[in-house]
XYZ file of C-alpha atoms in Angstrom:
518
model
C 0.254 0.118 0.221
C 1.004 3.563 -0.599
C 1.066 6.056 2.331
C -2.270 7.158 3.115
C -1.150 10.629 3.248
C -0.949 12.400 -0.120
C 2.312 13.774 -1.098
C 3.820 14.424 -4.536
C 5.907 11.825 -6.049
C 9.273 13.984 -5.713
C 8.684 14.140 -2.176
C 8.082 10.314 -1.921
C 11.213 9.906 -4.025
C 13.644 11.867 -1.352
C 11.954 10.372 1.469
C 12.981 6.926 0.200
C 16.415 8.090 -0.660
C 16.809 9.600 2.688
C 15.738 6.172 4.852
C 19.000 4.241 3.902
C 20.948 7.105 5.041
C 18.797 7.388 8.194
C 19.235 3.427 8.521
C 23.162 3.934 7.918
C 23.579 6.562 10.616
C 21.686 3.991 13.019
C 23.613 1.131 12.055
C 26.898 3.087 12.176
C 26.185 3.637 15.762
C 25.343 0.278 16.711
C 28.622 -0.910 14.730
C 30.451 0.714 17.266
C 28.880 -0.989 20.341
C 27.320 -4.516 19.013
C 28.821 -6.339 15.871
C 26.176 -6.191 13.391
C 25.718 -7.753 10.050
C 26.692 -5.470 7.015
C 23.465 -5.216 5.442
C 21.462 -5.644 9.067
C 19.076 -2.390 8.674
C 19.719 -2.130 5.021
C 17.352 -4.475 4.058
C 14.460 -2.946 6.054
C 15.488 0.607 4.716
C 14.965 -0.850 1.117
C 11.821 -2.176 2.180
C 10.736 0.969 3.426
C 12.012 3.037 0.733
C 9.708 0.724 -1.820
C 6.806 1.552 0.354
C 7.223 5.247 0.509
C 8.369 5.797 -3.218
C 7.154 2.946 -5.127
C 9.303 1.358 -8.156
C 11.814 4.368 -8.480
C 11.736 5.536 -4.939
C 13.042 1.454 -4.330
C 15.723 1.404 -6.921
C 16.993 4.940 -5.577
C 16.766 3.471 -1.943
C 18.409 0.527 -3.041
C 21.784 2.204 -5.097
C 21.849 4.498 -1.755
C 21.813 1.643 0.397
C 24.376 -0.085 -1.504
C 26.961 2.498 -1.860
C 26.466 3.392 2.032
C 27.229 -0.300 2.886
C 30.038 -0.472 0.549
C 31.536 2.702 1.897
C 31.017 2.076 5.448
C 30.455 -1.349 6.332
C 32.693 -3.598 4.135
C 36.382 -3.607 4.714
C 38.366 -1.781 4.301
C 35.968 0.932 5.749
C 35.775 4.403 4.198
C 37.003 2.856 0.833
C 34.796 2.248 -2.409
C 36.887 -0.671 -2.945
C 35.103 -4.273 -2.758
C 37.100 -7.339 -2.219
C 36.212 -10.600 -4.067
C 34.774 -12.247 -0.993
C 32.213 -9.357 -0.459
C 31.224 -8.745 -4.107
C 28.671 -11.606 -3.999
C 26.775 -10.092 -1.027
C 26.902 -6.587 -2.429
C 25.507 -7.725 -5.947
C 22.734 -9.981 -3.831
C 21.580 -7.241 -1.888
C 21.430 -4.937 -5.099
C 19.500 -7.777 -6.828
C 17.200 -8.394 -3.743
C 16.649 -4.355 -3.660
C 15.577 -4.357 -7.313
C 13.565 -7.539 -7.322
C 11.634 -6.063 -4.386
C 10.947 -2.744 -5.812
C 9.760 -4.043 -9.085
C 7.586 -6.737 -7.612
C 5.975 -3.859 -5.329
C 5.717 -1.632 -7.898
C 4.157 -3.967 -10.184
C 1.665 -4.674 -7.186
C 0.959 -1.017 -6.492
C 0.339 -0.704 -10.465
C -2.037 -3.558 -10.355
C -3.957 -2.229 -7.112
C -4.172 1.052 -8.888
C -5.651 -0.729 -12.111
C -8.202 -2.554 -9.908
C -8.937 0.631 -8.125
C -9.821 2.448 -11.192
C -11.502 -0.350 -12.490
C -13.649 -0.337 -9.279
C -14.312 3.289 -9.488
C -15.210 2.923 -13.386
C -17.664 0.167 -12.478
C -19.333 2.460 -9.393
C -19.449 5.406 -11.902
C -21.181 3.460 -14.468
C -23.616 1.782 -11.976
C -24.436 5.229 -10.515
C -24.838 6.160 -14.220
C -27.236 3.420 -14.913
C -29.153 3.913 -11.744
C -29.559 7.393 -12.633
C -30.983 6.610 -16.083
C -33.156 4.193 -14.624
C -34.558 6.379 -12.191
C -35.145 8.957 -14.693
C -36.669 6.453 -17.105
C -38.862 5.447 -14.537
C -39.602 8.956 -13.256
C -37.985 8.087 -9.788
C -35.924 9.561 -7.091
C -34.312 8.235 -3.604
C -34.415 9.972 -0.188
C -33.272 9.396 3.290
C -35.138 10.639 6.350
C -34.169 10.974 10.061
C -37.074 10.635 12.009
C -35.356 11.798 15.133
C -33.804 14.828 13.565
C -36.310 15.415 10.809
C -33.073 15.739 8.426
C -33.891 15.106 5.100
C -31.743 13.942 2.152
C -33.122 13.658 -1.474
C -31.638 13.111 -5.262
C -31.408 15.986 -7.420
C -34.444 15.197 -9.462
C -36.804 14.658 -6.585
C -37.838 18.041 -6.292
C -39.072 18.134 -9.578
C -40.880 15.047 -9.126
C -42.474 16.880 -6.191
C -43.691 19.532 -8.268
C -41.258 21.923 -6.656
C -38.381 24.484 -7.786
C -35.384 22.120 -8.142
C -33.310 24.480 -6.238
C -35.611 23.715 -3.364
C -33.472 22.263 -0.372
C -34.269 18.980 1.056
C -36.676 19.064 4.032
C -39.676 17.159 5.537
C -41.644 20.310 5.329
C -41.260 21.012 1.641
C -42.199 17.630 0.937
C -45.356 17.694 2.944
C -46.279 21.113 0.976
C -46.077 19.189 -2.057
C -48.614 16.660 -1.090
C -52.330 17.453 -2.222
C -54.315 19.188 0.319
C -57.057 16.378 0.561
C -54.388 13.596 0.904
C -52.180 15.361 3.356
C -53.930 14.472 6.310
C -54.355 10.700 5.650
C -50.610 10.411 4.283
C -48.818 12.352 7.772
C -51.410 9.837 9.822
C -50.127 6.617 7.810
C -46.465 7.669 7.989
C -46.674 8.392 11.581
C -48.065 4.799 12.456
C -45.307 3.475 10.585
C -42.580 5.235 11.979
C -43.952 4.713 15.651
C -44.110 0.807 14.795
C -40.808 1.065 13.084
C -42.332 -0.608 10.013
C -41.623 -0.410 6.050
C -44.322 1.753 4.506
C -45.843 2.157 1.258
C -47.629 5.543 0.827
C -49.429 6.863 -2.377
C -50.703 10.308 -2.776
C -51.511 13.449 -5.274
C -49.022 15.936 -6.199
C -50.167 19.434 -5.334
C -49.930 21.069 -8.583
C -53.357 23.052 -9.180
C -54.267 23.347 -12.891
C -51.976 20.363 -13.990
C -53.646 17.706 -16.063
C -53.623 15.145 -15.785
C -53.365 14.786 -11.629
C -49.738 13.401 -10.950
C -49.835 10.662 -8.472
C -46.594 9.553 -6.532
C -45.600 6.590 -4.494
C -43.010 6.271 -2.001
C -41.544 3.053 -0.319
C -39.625 3.403 2.635
C -37.217 0.950 4.736
C -36.100 1.278 8.334
C -32.387 1.269 8.953
C -31.158 0.237 12.087
C -28.065 0.830 14.420
C -25.602 -1.803 15.696
C -27.591 -1.572 19.120
C -30.745 -2.272 17.308
C -32.393 1.562 17.503
C -33.872 3.133 14.584
C -31.280 5.212 12.832
C -33.154 6.657 9.706
C -35.495 5.418 6.976
C -34.065 5.143 3.173
C -36.719 4.720 0.172
C -37.196 5.617 -3.436
C -40.457 7.958 -4.655
C -42.063 6.479 -8.143
C -44.206 8.458 -10.445
C -47.701 6.103 -10.649
C -49.469 8.691 -12.623
C -50.116 6.210 -15.517
C -50.764 3.358 -13.436
C -53.680 5.173 -11.906
C -54.801 6.343 -14.963
C -54.778 2.649 -16.104
C -56.774 1.641 -13.107
C -59.057 4.491 -13.589
C -59.749 3.009 -17.314
C -59.925 -0.238 -15.900
C -62.476 0.747 -13.254
C -64.442 2.725 -15.805
C -64.224 -0.385 -18.399
C -65.428 -2.794 -15.528
C -68.280 -0.566 -14.686
C -69.339 0.020 -18.268
C -68.973 -4.146 -18.854
C -71.171 -4.547 -15.687
C -73.730 -2.118 -16.798
C -73.924 -3.324 -20.266
C -74.107 -7.295 -18.787
C -76.866 -6.402 -16.291
C -79.035 -3.985 -18.431
C -78.392 -3.903 -22.106
C -77.862 -7.717 -22.562
C -81.426 -9.476 -22.386
C -79.510 -12.908 -21.868
C -78.332 -14.441 -18.624
C -74.598 -14.189 -18.401
C -72.647 -16.473 -16.643
C -68.649 -16.844 -15.970
C -67.193 -20.102 -14.806
C -64.180 -21.976 -14.759
C -63.065 -25.181 -16.328
C -64.632 -27.162 -13.176
C -67.689 -25.514 -13.991
C -67.604 -23.156 -10.948
C -69.423 -19.841 -11.370
C -67.460 -16.731 -10.887
C -69.890 -13.869 -11.946
C -73.546 -13.642 -13.215
C -75.741 -10.778 -14.436
C -79.263 -9.673 -12.887
C -80.883 -11.560 -15.670
C -79.219 -14.813 -14.703
C -80.363 -14.386 -11.283
C -83.858 -13.166 -12.566
C -84.106 -16.372 -14.503
C -82.828 -18.502 -12.208
C -84.625 -17.269 -9.332
C -81.249 -16.785 -7.077
C -79.612 -14.155 -5.764
C -76.171 -13.094 -6.731
C -74.376 -14.565 -3.601
C -76.150 -17.477 -3.923
C -75.308 -18.304 -7.586
C -71.376 -17.584 -6.972
C -69.391 -20.533 -6.004
C -72.169 -23.307 -7.346
C -71.536 -25.350 -10.232
C -73.231 -24.819 -13.655
C -74.434 -28.391 -13.456
C -76.369 -27.415 -10.638
C -78.678 -25.543 -12.777
C -78.171 -27.307 -16.132
C -80.344 -30.547 -16.000
C -80.087 -31.736 -19.459
C -80.622 -35.533 -19.638
C -77.560 -37.722 -20.189
C -75.180 -34.458 -19.901
C -73.171 -34.537 -17.038
C -69.739 -32.464 -15.933
C -67.297 -34.782 -17.639
C -69.221 -34.464 -21.000
C -69.712 -30.584 -20.300
C -65.894 -30.564 -20.224
C -65.396 -31.904 -23.248
C -67.602 -29.724 -24.546
C -65.704 -26.427 -22.984
C -62.167 -28.040 -24.095
C -63.262 -27.969 -27.878
C -63.844 -24.145 -27.738
C -61.262 -22.135 -29.507
C -60.486 -18.376 -28.895
C -62.986 -16.557 -30.961
C -65.363 -19.339 -31.784
C -68.776 -19.996 -30.135
C -70.368 -23.399 -29.177
C -73.836 -23.720 -28.715
C -76.491 -26.105 -27.581
C -80.006 -26.357 -26.385
C -79.953 -26.998 -22.828
C -82.646 -27.369 -19.915
C -82.094 -25.272 -16.791
C -83.804 -25.441 -13.479
C -84.696 -22.652 -11.207
C -84.438 -22.133 -7.728
C -88.048 -23.289 -7.265
C -87.516 -26.467 -9.075
C -89.266 -25.373 -12.250
C -87.605 -26.051 -15.841
C -87.289 -24.185 -18.922
C -85.816 -24.662 -21.931
C -82.324 -22.477 -22.925
C -80.285 -21.506 -25.699
C -76.653 -21.587 -24.457
C -73.938 -20.233 -26.477
C -70.362 -20.310 -24.984
C -67.115 -18.480 -25.705
C -63.445 -18.826 -24.073
C -61.768 -16.146 -22.253
C -58.131 -16.693 -21.490
C -56.945 -14.954 -18.453
C -53.349 -15.262 -17.571
C -53.270 -18.957 -19.114
C -56.456 -19.684 -17.361
C -59.521 -20.889 -19.154
C -62.550 -19.221 -18.447
C -66.163 -19.320 -20.248
C -68.619 -17.060 -20.925
C -72.043 -18.516 -21.045
C -74.974 -16.470 -22.720
C -78.218 -18.283 -21.723
C -81.627 -17.191 -23.330
C -84.793 -18.564 -22.140
C -86.459 -19.877 -25.876
C -89.767 -21.150 -23.776
C -91.919 -18.817 -26.325
C -89.742 -19.205 -29.079
C -90.431 -23.294 -29.116
C -93.969 -22.524 -28.473
C -93.882 -20.273 -31.734
C -92.056 -22.668 -33.558
C -94.515 -25.688 -32.603
C -97.287 -23.471 -33.462
C -95.594 -22.731 -36.842
C -94.929 -26.733 -37.230
C -98.310 -27.360 -36.911
C -99.632 -24.674 -39.210
C -97.197 -26.035 -41.748
C -98.167 -29.697 -41.183
C -101.699 -28.599 -41.554
C -100.769 -26.657 -44.785
C -98.692 -29.766 -46.094
C -101.756 -31.986 -45.601
C -104.351 -29.793 -47.460
C -101.481 -29.258 -50.263
C -100.894 -33.138 -50.653
C -104.349 -34.393 -49.827
C -105.993 -31.763 -52.393
C -107.426 -34.013 -55.193
C -106.756 -31.416 -57.790
C -103.672 -30.414 -59.183
C -101.586 -27.570 -57.018
C -98.131 -26.040 -57.703
C -96.303 -23.085 -56.510
C -93.717 -21.124 -58.806
C -91.392 -18.656 -58.544
C -92.739 -15.289 -60.227
C -89.376 -14.126 -61.487
C -87.870 -17.420 -62.708
C -91.153 -19.264 -63.402
C -89.361 -22.384 -62.072
C -91.577 -24.963 -60.177
C -90.888 -24.819 -56.319
C -93.364 -27.469 -54.964
C -96.271 -29.575 -56.599
C -98.605 -31.803 -54.637
C -99.469 -35.794 -55.477
C -102.641 -34.586 -57.928
C -100.149 -32.703 -60.265
C -97.709 -35.552 -60.193
C -100.669 -37.909 -61.427
C -102.089 -35.996 -63.737
C -99.189 -34.616 -65.607
C -96.984 -37.729 -65.560
C -93.760 -35.963 -64.188
C -92.150 -37.031 -61.177
C -91.613 -34.657 -58.182
C -87.888 -34.309 -59.346
C -88.754 -33.393 -62.758
C -91.285 -30.908 -61.930
C -88.789 -29.126 -59.517
C -86.185 -29.135 -62.643
C -88.959 -27.504 -64.890
C -90.703 -24.093 -65.404
C -94.289 -23.518 -66.128
C -93.338 -22.839 -69.889
C -92.873 -26.465 -69.979
C -96.140 -27.440 -69.452
C -97.610 -25.147 -72.106
C -97.906 -25.614 -75.716
C -95.169 -23.149 -77.496
C -98.105 -20.718 -79.037
C -99.290 -19.788 -75.712
C -95.911 -19.126 -74.198
C -96.121 -15.362 -75.203
C -99.693 -14.925 -73.531
C -98.349 -17.027 -70.540
C -95.451 -14.471 -69.876
C -97.978 -11.305 -70.236
C -100.096 -12.902 -67.606
C -97.475 -13.632 -65.159
C -96.001 -10.187 -65.620
C -99.342 -8.744 -64.773
C -99.872 -10.887 -61.929
C -96.245 -9.902 -60.236
C -97.103 -6.612 -60.068
C -99.892 -6.945 -57.771
C -99.657 -8.264 -54.001
C -101.962 -10.680 -52.545
C -103.804 -11.087 -55.734
C -106.556 -13.335 -56.318
C -106.278 -14.530 -60.179
C -109.019 -16.385 -62.203
C -106.804 -16.454 -64.933
C -109.442 -18.630 -67.034
C -108.727 -21.673 -69.485
C -105.421 -22.435 -70.833
C -104.353 -25.650 -72.786
C -101.701 -27.935 -71.002
C -99.454 -30.722 -71.996
C -98.599 -33.949 -69.991
C -95.189 -35.334 -70.105
C -96.470 -37.970 -73.009
C -97.477 -34.803 -75.220
C -101.382 -35.204 -74.706
C -103.057 -31.884 -74.122
C -106.064 -30.839 -72.234
C -107.805 -27.744 -71.028
C -107.520 -26.385 -67.423
C -109.054 -23.795 -65.524
C -106.586 -21.968 -63.389
C -106.915 -20.070 -60.290
C -103.993 -18.306 -58.440
C -103.079 -16.511 -55.509
C -99.928 -14.425 -55.113
C -97.750 -14.870 -52.079
C -94.249 -14.351 -50.227
C -92.090 -17.285 -50.083
C -88.905 -17.005 -47.988
C -88.678 -13.710 -49.270
C -89.401 -13.740 -52.657
C -92.374 -13.510 -54.935
C -94.297 -16.655 -55.818
C -97.879 -18.234 -56.920
C -99.918 -20.773 -55.869
C -102.157 -22.386 -58.685
C -104.776 -24.808 -58.926
C -105.484 -26.594 -62.147
C -108.920 -28.092 -62.710
C -109.085 -30.327 -65.768
C -112.161 -28.651 -67.860
C -111.402 -30.911 -71.326
C -114.573 -32.976 -70.585
C -116.451 -29.874 -69.295
C -115.580 -28.122 -72.672
C -116.765 -31.153 -74.804
C -120.116 -31.268 -73.214
C -120.685 -27.797 -73.684
C -119.678 -28.103 -77.283
C -121.926 -31.185 -77.576
C -124.851 -29.169 -76.149
C -124.296 -26.205 -78.387
C -123.974 -28.523 -81.643
C -127.428 -30.212 -80.484
C -129.064 -26.922 -79.943
C -127.767 -26.137 -83.215
C -129.564 -29.075 -84.679
C -132.825 -28.469 -82.902
C -132.968 -25.047 -84.020
C -132.313 -25.981 -87.465
C -135.122 -29.173 -87.530
C -137.458 -26.229 -86.120
C -136.908 -23.870 -88.612
C -137.014 -26.298 -91.344
C -140.260 -27.490 -90.064
C -141.749 -24.111 -90.227
């Protein structure tokens, strides 16, 4: 180690040169009273010269000690002559001094390099800490709760909304706290200090007119003395404005979501996990099931779902097949608290929450829908019965494409076409070519009128085998699946027309006979 007192290099070298001289004086005094070795005090002198002056101090001290030893302590004394028998000791002493100087010099140089590296590392760590705290909008502080003495980092005053030149003090910090938060913050702080506990405080900064409102959080840790007494508190201050804004936005979103779920969505909503445990419900679900919200939370969905041959294992298999962005639907049977049951349409989607599979089920009571569907189905059955059982040919065709949409059995029997053949044809295919123009004119006039009952008169129709017959056509327009259509009843009047023709001929003959007899 170099001397702890800082001296200039030239002074240290002079001291290193004087140390062997002082050792020579002491050794010369001892020489007169006690026989001593030639280099007895010279070795320690060289060591201290190296310690005082480093490499060059050691070399100068070694040369000085060597010259003094040769001149004063190697016979003949007072002469620079060195006999051969003393030459080796002189060379050994000089070599040892030089080696010690070089070794100590290298050691000091290495130590200085290590110190420089440590200093650079500390500076780098300090710079990184400053950058990290600046990026995090943070600062550090120390507070002696006994003396009320405060220290804080340079940027903490700005974080408090104070002038950067404001000196650190407890009073200045307290003035930066929003007046509405001041009483609560100081009460919490005093409680923690009395209990000598770590604390975590949050408050708004007193900056009127500044938006958004800045929030700060301080974390403090007590530091105790060796005898266990509270010495001071040390901690950091963080700007948590963004976190508070996020929390406010999250609260607003949750409130809006709850309002939407409870008031805007007409379906019952259940949130449950993969085990079927109900985590949340809306008011519609409570009303439909007859439970209070507190009663439903924690129940299993299978306590409500009573579909036959459908247990929790089957439900979990269904849930496991739901992918993000997809919806699985099924018709269930739900039981109310009073034991009554109702059919429900259940639509389930997946919600991934930090790797946890949660499910949102939208439940709709379809009792009225099923009753309506049943009534409609009965109506369709009655229509089908009347349509199919009618002894006269009936068909429905598209007013735009003229394609057959449906035919009854009487039409199939009378025209000779199968049902599939009819459904691949248009009404032009059962008319002779010379009537197509009149047919299109009649259809165009019919399509312009809604709910129109049409007595179209007698038309010549053609069967599959090519035979023709006269049919009296009666129609009524309707809307079928959003498309204009017309239902047609075709009554074969061929025999009626022939009878009428024969009657007319008979009347003509009788008229001719009467006129001839007159």
